[in-house]
Coordinates of C-alpha atoms in Angstrom, one line a residue:
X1 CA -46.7 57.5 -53.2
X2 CA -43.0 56.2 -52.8
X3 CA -44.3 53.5 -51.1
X4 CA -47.0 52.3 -53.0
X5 CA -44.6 52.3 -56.2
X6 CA -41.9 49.8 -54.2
X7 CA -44.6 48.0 -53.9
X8 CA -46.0 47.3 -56.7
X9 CA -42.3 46.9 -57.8
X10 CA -41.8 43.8 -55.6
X11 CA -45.3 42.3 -56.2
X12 CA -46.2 42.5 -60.1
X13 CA -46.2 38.8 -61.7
X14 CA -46.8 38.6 -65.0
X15 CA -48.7 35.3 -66.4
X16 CA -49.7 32.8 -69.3
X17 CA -52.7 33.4 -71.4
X18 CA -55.7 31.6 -70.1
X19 CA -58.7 29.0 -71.6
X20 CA -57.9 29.0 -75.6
X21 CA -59.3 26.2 -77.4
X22 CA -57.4 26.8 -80.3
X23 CA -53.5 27.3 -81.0
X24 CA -52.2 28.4 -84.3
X25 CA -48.5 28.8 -85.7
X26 CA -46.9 30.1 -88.5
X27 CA -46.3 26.6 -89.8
X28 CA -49.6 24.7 -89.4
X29 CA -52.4 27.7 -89.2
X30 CA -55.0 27.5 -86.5
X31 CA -56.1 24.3 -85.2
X32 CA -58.0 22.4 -82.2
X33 CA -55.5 22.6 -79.0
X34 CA -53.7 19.5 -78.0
X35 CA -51.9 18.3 -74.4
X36 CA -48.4 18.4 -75.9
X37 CA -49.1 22.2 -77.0
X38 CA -50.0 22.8 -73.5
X39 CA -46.9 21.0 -72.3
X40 CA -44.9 23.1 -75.0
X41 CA -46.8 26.5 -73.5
X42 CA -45.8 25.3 -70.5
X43 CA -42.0 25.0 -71.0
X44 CA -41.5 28.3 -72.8
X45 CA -43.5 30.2 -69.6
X46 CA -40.6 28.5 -67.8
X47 CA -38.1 29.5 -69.7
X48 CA -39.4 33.1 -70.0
X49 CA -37.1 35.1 -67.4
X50 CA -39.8 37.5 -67.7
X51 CA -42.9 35.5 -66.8
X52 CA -43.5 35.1 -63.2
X53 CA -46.3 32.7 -63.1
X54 CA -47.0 29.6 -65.1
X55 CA -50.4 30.4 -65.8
X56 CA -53.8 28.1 -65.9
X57 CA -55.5 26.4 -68.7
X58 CA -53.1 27.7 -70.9
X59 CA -55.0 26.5 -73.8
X60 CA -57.5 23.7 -73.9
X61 CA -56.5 20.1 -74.8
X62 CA -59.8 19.1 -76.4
X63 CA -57.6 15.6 -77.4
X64 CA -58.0 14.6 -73.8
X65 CA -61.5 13.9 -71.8
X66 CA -63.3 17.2 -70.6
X67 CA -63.3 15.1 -66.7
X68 CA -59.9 14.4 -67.0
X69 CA -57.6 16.6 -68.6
X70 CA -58.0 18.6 -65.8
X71 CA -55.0 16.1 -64.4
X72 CA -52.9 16.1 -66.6
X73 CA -53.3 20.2 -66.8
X74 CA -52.4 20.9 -63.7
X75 CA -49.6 17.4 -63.2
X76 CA -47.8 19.4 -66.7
X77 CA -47.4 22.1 -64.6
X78 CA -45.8 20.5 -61.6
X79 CA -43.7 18.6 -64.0
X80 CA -42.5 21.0 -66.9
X81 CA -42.2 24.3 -64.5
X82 CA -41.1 25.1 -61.0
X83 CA -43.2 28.5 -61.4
X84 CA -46.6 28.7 -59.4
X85 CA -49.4 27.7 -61.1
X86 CA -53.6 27.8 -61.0
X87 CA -55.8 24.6 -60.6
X88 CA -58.8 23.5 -61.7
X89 CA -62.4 25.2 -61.5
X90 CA -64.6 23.3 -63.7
X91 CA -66.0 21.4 -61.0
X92 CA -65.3 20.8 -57.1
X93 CA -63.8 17.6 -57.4
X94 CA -61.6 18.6 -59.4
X95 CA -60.7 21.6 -57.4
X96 CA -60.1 19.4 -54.8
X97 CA -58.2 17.1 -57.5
X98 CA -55.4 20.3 -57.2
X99 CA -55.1 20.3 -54.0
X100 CA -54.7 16.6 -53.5
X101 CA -52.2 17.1 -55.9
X102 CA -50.3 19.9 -54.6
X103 CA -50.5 17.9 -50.9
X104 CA -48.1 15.1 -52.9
X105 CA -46.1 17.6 -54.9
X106 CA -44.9 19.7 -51.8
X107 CA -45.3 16.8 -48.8
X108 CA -44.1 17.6 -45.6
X109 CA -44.1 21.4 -46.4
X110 CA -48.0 22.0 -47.4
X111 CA -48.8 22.5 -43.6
X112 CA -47.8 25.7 -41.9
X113 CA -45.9 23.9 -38.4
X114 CA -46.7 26.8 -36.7
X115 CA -50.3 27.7 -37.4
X116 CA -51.3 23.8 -38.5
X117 CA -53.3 25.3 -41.3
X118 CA -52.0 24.4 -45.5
X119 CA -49.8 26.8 -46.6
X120 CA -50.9 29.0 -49.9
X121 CA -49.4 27.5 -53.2
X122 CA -51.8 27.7 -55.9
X123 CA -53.6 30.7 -57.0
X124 CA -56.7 29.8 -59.2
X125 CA -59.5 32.0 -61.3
X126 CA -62.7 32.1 -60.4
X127 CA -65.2 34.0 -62.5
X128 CA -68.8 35.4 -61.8
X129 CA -71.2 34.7 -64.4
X130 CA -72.4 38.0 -64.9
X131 CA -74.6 39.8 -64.4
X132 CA -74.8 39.5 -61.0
X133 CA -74.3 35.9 -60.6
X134 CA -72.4 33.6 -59.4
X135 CA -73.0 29.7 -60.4
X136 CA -72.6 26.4 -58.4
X137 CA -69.2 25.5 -60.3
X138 CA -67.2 28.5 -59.5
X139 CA -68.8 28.8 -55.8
X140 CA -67.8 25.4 -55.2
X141 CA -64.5 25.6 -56.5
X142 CA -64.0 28.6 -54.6
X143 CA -64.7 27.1 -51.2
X144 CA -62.6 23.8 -52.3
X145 CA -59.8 26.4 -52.4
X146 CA -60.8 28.8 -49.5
X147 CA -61.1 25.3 -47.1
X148 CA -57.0 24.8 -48.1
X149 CA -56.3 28.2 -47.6
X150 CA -55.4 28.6 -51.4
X151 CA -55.7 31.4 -52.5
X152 CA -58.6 32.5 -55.8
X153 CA -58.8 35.6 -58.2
X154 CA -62.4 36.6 -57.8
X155 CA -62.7 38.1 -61.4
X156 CA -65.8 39.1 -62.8
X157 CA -65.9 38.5 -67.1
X158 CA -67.5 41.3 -68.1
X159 CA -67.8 42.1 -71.7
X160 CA -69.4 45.6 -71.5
X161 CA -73.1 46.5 -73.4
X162 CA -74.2 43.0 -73.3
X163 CA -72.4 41.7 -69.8
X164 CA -73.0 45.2 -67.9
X165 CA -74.1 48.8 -68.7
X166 CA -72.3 50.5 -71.5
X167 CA -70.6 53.2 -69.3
X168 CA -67.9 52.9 -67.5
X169 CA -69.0 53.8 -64.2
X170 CA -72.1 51.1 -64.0
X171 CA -69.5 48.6 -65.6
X172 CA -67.2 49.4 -62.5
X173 CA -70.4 49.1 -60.0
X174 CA -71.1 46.0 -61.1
X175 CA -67.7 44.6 -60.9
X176 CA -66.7 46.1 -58.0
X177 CA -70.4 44.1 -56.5
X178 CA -69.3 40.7 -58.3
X179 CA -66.1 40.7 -56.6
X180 CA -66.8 41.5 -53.4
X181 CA -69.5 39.0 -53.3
X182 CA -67.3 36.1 -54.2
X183 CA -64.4 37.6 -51.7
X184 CA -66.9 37.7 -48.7
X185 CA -67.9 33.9 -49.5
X186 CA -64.3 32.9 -49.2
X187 CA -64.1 34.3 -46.1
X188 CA -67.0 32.8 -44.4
X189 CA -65.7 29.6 -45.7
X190 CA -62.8 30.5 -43.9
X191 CA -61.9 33.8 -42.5
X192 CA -58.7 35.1 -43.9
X193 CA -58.4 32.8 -47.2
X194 CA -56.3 34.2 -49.3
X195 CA -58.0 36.3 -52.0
X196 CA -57.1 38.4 -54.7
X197 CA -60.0 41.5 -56.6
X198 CA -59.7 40.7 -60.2
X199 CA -61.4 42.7 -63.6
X200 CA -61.6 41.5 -66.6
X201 CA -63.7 44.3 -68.7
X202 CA -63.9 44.4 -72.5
X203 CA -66.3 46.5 -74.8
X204 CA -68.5 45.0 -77.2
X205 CA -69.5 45.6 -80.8
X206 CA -72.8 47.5 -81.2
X207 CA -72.9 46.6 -84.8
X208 CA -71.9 42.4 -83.8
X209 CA -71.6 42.3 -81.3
X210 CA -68.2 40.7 -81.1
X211 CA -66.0 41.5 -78.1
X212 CA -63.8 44.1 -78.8
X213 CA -60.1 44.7 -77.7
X214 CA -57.6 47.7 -76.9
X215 CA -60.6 50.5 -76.6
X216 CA -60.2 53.6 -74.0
X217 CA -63.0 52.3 -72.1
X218 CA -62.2 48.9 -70.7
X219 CA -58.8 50.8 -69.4
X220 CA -60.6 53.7 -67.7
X221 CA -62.6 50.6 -65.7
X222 CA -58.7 48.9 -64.8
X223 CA -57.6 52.0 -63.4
X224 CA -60.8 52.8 -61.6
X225 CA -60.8 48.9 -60.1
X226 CA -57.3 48.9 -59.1
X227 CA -58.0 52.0 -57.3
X228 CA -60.7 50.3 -55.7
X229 CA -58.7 47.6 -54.8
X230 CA -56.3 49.5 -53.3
X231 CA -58.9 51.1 -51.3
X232 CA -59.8 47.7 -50.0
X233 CA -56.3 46.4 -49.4
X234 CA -56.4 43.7 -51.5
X235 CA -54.2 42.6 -54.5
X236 CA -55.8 43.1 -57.9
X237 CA -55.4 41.2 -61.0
X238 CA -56.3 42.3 -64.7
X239 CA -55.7 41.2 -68.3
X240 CA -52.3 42.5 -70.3
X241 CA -52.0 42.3 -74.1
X242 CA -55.5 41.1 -75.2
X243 CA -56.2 41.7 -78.5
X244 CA -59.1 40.6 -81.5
X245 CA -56.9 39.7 -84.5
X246 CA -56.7 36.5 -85.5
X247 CA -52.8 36.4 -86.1
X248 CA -49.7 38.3 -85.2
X249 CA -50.3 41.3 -87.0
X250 CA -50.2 45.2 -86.5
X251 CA -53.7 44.9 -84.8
X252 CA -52.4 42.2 -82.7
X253 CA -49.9 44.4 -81.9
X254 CA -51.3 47.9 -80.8
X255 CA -54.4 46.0 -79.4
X256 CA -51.9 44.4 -77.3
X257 CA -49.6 47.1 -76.4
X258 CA -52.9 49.3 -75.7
X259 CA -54.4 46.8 -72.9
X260 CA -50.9 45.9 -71.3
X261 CA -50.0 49.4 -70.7
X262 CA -53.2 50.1 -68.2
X263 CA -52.7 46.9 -66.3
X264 CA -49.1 48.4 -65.9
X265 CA -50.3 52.0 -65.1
X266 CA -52.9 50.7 -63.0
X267 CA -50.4 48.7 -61.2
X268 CA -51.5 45.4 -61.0
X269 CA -50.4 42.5 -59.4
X270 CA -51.1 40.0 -61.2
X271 CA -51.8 40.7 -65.1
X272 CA -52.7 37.7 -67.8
X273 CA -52.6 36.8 -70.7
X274 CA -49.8 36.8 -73.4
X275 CA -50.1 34.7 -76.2
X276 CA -54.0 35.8 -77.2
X277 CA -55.6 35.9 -80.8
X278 CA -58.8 36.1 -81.8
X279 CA -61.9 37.2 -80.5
X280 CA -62.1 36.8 -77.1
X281 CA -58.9 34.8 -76.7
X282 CA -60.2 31.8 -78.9
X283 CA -56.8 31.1 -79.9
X284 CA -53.2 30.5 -78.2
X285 CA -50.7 32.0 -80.5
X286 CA -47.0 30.4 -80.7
X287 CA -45.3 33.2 -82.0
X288 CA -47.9 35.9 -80.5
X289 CA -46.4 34.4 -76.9
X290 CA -43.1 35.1 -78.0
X291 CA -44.1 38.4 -78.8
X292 CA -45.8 39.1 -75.7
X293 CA -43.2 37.5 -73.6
X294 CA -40.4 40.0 -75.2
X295 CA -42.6 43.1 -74.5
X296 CA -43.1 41.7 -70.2
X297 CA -39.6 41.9 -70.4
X298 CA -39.8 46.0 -71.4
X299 CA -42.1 46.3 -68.6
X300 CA -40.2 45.1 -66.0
X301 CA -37.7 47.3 -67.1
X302 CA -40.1 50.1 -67.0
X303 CA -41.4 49.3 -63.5
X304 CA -37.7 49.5 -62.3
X305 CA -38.1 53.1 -62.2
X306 CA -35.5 55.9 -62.6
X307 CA -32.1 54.4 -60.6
X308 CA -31.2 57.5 -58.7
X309 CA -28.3 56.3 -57.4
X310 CA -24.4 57.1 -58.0
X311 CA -24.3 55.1 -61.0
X312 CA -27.8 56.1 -62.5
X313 CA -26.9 60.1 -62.0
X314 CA -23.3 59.5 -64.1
X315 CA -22.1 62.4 -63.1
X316 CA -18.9 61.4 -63.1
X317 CA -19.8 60.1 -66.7
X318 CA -21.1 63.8 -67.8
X319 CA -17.3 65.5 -66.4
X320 CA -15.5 62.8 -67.9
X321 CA -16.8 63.4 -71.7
X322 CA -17.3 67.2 -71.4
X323 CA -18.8 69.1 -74.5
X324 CA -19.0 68.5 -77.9
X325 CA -17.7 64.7 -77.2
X326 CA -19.3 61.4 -77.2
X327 CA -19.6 58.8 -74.6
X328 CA -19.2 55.8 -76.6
X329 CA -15.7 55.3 -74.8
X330 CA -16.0 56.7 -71.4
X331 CA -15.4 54.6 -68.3
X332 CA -19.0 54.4 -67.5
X333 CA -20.4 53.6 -70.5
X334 CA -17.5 50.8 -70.5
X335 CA -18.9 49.9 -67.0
X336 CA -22.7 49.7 -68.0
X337 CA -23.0 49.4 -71.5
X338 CA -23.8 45.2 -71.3
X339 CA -26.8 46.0 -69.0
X340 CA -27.8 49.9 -69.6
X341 CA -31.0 49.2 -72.4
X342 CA -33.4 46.3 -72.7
X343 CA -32.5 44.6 -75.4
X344 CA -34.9 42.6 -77.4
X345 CA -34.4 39.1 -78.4
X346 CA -36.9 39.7 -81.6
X347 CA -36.6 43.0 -82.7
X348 CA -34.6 43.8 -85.7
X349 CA -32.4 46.9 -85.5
X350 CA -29.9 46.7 -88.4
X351 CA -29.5 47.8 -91.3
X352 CA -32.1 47.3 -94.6
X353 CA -29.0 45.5 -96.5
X354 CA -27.8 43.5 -93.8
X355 CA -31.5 42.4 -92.7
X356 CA -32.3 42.1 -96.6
X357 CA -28.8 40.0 -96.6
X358 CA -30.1 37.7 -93.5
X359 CA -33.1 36.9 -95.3
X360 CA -35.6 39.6 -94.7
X361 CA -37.3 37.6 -91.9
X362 CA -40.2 39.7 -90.2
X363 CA -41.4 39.3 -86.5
X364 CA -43.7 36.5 -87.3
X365 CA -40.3 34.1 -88.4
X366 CA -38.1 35.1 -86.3
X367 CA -40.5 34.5 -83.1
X368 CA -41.2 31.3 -85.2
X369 CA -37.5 30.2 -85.0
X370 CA -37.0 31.3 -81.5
X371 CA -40.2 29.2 -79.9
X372 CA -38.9 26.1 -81.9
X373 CA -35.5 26.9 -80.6
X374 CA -36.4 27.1 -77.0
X375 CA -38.5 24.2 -76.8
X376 CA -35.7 22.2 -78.4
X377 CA -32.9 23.7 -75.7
X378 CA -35.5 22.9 -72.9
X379 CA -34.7 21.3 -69.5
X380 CA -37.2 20.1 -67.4
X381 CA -36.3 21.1 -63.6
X382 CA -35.9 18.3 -61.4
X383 CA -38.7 16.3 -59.4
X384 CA -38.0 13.4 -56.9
X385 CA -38.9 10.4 -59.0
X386 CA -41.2 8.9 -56.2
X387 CA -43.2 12.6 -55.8
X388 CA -43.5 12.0 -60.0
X389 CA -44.3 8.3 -59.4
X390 CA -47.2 9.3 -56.9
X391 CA -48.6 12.4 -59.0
X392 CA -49.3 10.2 -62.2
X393 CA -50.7 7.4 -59.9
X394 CA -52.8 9.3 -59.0
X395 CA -54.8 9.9 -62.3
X396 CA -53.6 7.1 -64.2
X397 CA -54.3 4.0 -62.3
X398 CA -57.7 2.6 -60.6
X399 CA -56.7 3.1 -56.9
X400 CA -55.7 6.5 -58.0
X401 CA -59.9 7.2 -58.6
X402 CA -60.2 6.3 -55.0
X403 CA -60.6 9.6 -53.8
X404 CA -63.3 11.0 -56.6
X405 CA -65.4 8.1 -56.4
X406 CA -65.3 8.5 -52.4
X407 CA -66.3 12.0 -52.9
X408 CA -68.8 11.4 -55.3
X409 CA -70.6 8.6 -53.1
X410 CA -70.4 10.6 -50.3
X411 CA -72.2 13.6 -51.7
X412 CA -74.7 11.5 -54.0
X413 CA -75.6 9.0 -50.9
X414 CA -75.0 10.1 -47.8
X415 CA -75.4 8.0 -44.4
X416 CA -76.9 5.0 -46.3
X417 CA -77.5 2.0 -44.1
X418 CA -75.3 -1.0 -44.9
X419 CA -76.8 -4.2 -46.1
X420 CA -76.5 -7.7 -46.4
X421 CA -73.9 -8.7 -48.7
X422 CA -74.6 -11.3 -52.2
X423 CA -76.6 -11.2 -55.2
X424 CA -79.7 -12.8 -56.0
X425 CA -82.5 -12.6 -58.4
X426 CA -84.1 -9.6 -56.6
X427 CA -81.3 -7.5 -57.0
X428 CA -80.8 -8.3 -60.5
X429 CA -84.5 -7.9 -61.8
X430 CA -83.8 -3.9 -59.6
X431 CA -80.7 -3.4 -61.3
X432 CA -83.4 -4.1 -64.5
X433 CA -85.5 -1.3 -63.0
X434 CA -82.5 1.0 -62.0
X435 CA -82.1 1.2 -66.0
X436 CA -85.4 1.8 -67.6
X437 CA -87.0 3.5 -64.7
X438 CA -85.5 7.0 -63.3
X439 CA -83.1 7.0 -60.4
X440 CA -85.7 8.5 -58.0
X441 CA -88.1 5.5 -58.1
X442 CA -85.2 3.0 -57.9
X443 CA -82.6 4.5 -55.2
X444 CA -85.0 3.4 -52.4
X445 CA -84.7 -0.6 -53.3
X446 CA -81.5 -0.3 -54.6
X447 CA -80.4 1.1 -51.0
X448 CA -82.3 -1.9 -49.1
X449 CA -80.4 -4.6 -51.3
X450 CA -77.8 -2.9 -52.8
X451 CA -75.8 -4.4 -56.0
X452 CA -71.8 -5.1 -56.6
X453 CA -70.6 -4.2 -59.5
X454 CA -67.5 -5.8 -61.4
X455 CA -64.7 -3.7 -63.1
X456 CA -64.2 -4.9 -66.4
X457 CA -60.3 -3.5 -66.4
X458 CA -58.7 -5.2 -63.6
X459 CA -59.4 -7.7 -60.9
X460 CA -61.1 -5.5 -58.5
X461 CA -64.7 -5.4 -57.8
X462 CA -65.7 -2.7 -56.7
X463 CA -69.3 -2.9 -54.4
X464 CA -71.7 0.5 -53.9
X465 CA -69.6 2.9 -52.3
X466 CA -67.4 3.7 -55.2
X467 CA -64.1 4.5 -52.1
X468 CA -63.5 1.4 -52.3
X469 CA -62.0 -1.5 -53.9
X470 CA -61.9 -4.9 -53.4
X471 CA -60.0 -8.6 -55.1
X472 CA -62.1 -10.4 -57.2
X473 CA -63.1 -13.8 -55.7
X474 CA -63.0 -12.1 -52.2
X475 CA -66.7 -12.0 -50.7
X476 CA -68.9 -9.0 -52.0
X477 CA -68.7 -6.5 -48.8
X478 CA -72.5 -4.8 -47.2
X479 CA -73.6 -2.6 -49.9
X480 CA -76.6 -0.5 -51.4
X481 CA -77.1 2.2 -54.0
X482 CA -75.0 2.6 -56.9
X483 CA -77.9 3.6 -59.6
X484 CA -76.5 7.1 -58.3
X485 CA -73.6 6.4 -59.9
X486 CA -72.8 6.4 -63.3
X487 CA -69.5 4.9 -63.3
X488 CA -71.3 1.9 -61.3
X489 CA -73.8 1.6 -63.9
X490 CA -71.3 1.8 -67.1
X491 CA -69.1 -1.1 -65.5
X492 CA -72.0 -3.2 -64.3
X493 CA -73.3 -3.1 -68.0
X494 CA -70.1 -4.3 -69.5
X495 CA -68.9 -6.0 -66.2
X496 CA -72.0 -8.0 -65.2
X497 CA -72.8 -9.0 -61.7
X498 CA -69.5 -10.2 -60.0
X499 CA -68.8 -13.9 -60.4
X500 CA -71.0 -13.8 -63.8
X501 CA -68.8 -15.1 -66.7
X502 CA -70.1 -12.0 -68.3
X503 CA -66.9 -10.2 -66.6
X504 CA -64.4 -12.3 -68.7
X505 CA -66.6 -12.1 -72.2
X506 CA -66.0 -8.3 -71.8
X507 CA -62.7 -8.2 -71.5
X508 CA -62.4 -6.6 -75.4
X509 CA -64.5 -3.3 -73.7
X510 CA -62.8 -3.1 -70.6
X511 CA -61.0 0.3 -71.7
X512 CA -64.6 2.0 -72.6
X513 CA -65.2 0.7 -69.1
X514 CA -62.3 2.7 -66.9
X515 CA -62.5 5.5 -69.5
X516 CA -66.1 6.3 -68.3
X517 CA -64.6 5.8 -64.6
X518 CA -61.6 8.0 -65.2
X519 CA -63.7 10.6 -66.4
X520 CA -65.6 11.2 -63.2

């Protein structure tokens, strides 16, 4: 048992909230997520000495495009942290998108000179959509990661009486099933991925059915699945102060306190997210993270155990003072009295006149004033400018699509035979057909002649396999299909064929054009 508490001593991390759409503050109420909140999310998990991990999709930033923000998600944590962090798992590509990005971010170091295989750096979530299935999204982010050797959180959402059964022990089954499903996936996509159990369980309203925070039963399934886990020999993740209110309030708070303290208990590994409000975690709380941050740091005070050594015993402390004295003076307390409690950086332990005297700020305003202050004292940690320069490259100019679009062509059309280059009236009056027919009757003919297609943004054109790019006025290369892509389609609408003065009368729509592009 000694050793299993080290343990879990030297391997808890403690995380970011995860997937909000919403944020809300004291000063503005709740509103629609944006990317500088997730930026500002992002610097106070930095600068949170108790947070080991910068977290995911910290909240959503619905300002952005759903095919892109993914991007600048995941380039905010490279830049605004040097904490680990989770990519993308919306989609494959842009699983892949993370670990391009993490290639460029750690260079030289991402392979493993001994082995030859990428080391493990990002740690992303992957969740069954139960019951008892897993979708194409999540399986195919999962074996973008497991291919790298990063490493995924095989978590099962479970929200208990509509998700799973409504006892405990079939909602444990089932996870327990879920996870080792996805696990054994990652390893036949490569034996030994890196994989980590995960359990998310919460109970549900029988009268709302609204989910349902901070109840006895979603804890008894933690302990049992970290048991399991440890069974197994794998590391287990599971959520820490989740609660239903919908601001910082008492509920907020013994909700909170009531799911963090299993996924302490239980020891887990890994244990998200702080900052939730809401049902469900619809909403990314400013001063709820601060809250929740301050409380991670009691825990890993309280995972530190009882110090048994010299110093913690204080016997020399206890013959110093003697009876009936205090031991406000003594040389120990003298020695230890700047580091002997946790001490809160919110809490409010004086006096009712002095606190009355200091305004009579509660918890909300006073983690108001202390996220405000923090982001305003922040320092971003340093990057080499030409690692930036190449991660916003990547997703902000058109060579940086190169390698979605090749990985879209290549799994839309593959093997398709090259043809002869130009444009004549055939392939004009099928590129007619390729829009008011379906793509089934048209790819055929469209492979055989194929079409180039002009981008409306810059002076590339860019010619059926969307991995490549070419100068305008340089001869259209062999082509074929591109009524499988979308992106093709949108910029030969607004582009015209290349050489057609159509490409300069569309100048004025040329950012609808790479938009559309960007977003794939």
């Amino acid at each position: 048992m000694s050793e299993l508490i080290s343990a879990v001593r030297q391997s808890h991390g403690l995380c970011a909230a995860y997937g909000s759409p919403f944020v809300r503050n004291l000063d503005e109420g709740r509103r629609y997520a944006k990317i500088e909140d997730f930026r500002n999310f992002v610097k106070l998990a930095y600068m949170a000495t108790s947070l080991h991990h910068s977290g995911g999709t910290i909240c959503e930033p619905v300002d952005l495009p759903v095919n892109k923000r993914h991007l600048d998600m995941v380039y905010s944590h490279m830049k605004y942290s040097d904490k680990p962090y989770m990519g993308s798992v919306t989609h494959p590509d842009r699983a892949q998108d993370t670990v391009e990005m993490t290639k460029i971010l750690f260079g030289d170091e991402y392979l493993d000179p001994v082995t030859g295989k990428p080391k493990t750096f990002v740690t992303s979530l992957i969740n069954a959509n139960s019951p008892l299935t897993w979708d194409s999204t999540m399986l195919g982010a999962l074996k973008t990661y497991a291919r790298s050797n990063q490493a995924t959180i095989v978590t099962p959402f479970i929200l208990a009486g509509a998700m799973s059964p409504v006892t405990v022990a079939g909602t444990v089954a089932q996870t327990l099933a879920e996870s080792l499903a996805g696990m054994t996936l990652a390893q036949l996509v490569n034996p030994g991925a890196p994989v980590i159990m995960g359990s998310f369980a919460s109970s549900l309203s029988m009268q709302s059915g609204a989910p349902t925070f901070g109840t006895p039963e979603p804890a008894l399934v933690l302990y049992s699945m970290a048991a399991l886990a440890r069974r197994l020999g794998v590391p287990f993740r599971s959520g820490g102060a989740l609660c239903a209110s919908k601001i910082a309030d008492a509920q907020a708070a013994f909700e909170s306190a009531n799911t963090m303290l299993p996924t302490v208990f239980g020891w887990s590994e890994l244990r998200a997210p702080h900052g939730w409000l809401a049902r469900g975690g619809l909403a990314m709380g400013y001063e709820k993270f601060m809250m929740d941050v301050d409380q991670a740091g009691m825990m890993h005070t309280l995972l530190e155990g009882v110090d048994l050594s010299e110093n913690g015993q204080a016997l020399d402390a206890i013959r110093e003072v003697g009876p009936g004295k205090h031991f406000l003076g003594c040389a120990h307390t003298q020695a230890n009295f700047q580091t002997a409690f946790y001490r809160s950086p919110l809490a409010d332990n004086n006096s009712f006149e002095q606190w009355d005297a200091e305004g009579a700020a509660d918890m909300n305003k006073r983690a108001n004033a202390q996220w405000k202050k923090q982001l305003a004292e922040y320092e971003a940690p340093q990057m080499d400018p030409a690692v930036d320069e190449a991660l916003v490259g990547l997703h902000e100019s058109p060579q940086g699509l190169l390698s979605r679009l090749e990985r879209v062509a290549g799994r839309l059309l593959p093997g398709a035979p090259p043809m002869t280059a130009g444009v004549g009236p055939r392939r004009r009056r099928l590129w007619g057909q390729a829009r008011s027919t379906t793509l089934r009757r048209c790819t055929k003919s469209a492979v055989e002649w194929g079409i180039p297609i002009a981008c409306t943004k810059c002076s590339w054109t860019w010619v059926r396999w969307p991995s490549r790019f070419f100068p305008r006025g340089e001869p259209a290369p062999r082509s074929s299909c591109v009524t499988h892509c979308p992106g093709a389609r949108f910029a030969h609408r607004y582009g015209g064929v290349a050489g057609r003065a159509t490409l300069e009368r569309s100048q004025r729509e040329s950012s609808d054009s790479m938009a559309y592009l960007t977003s794939m």
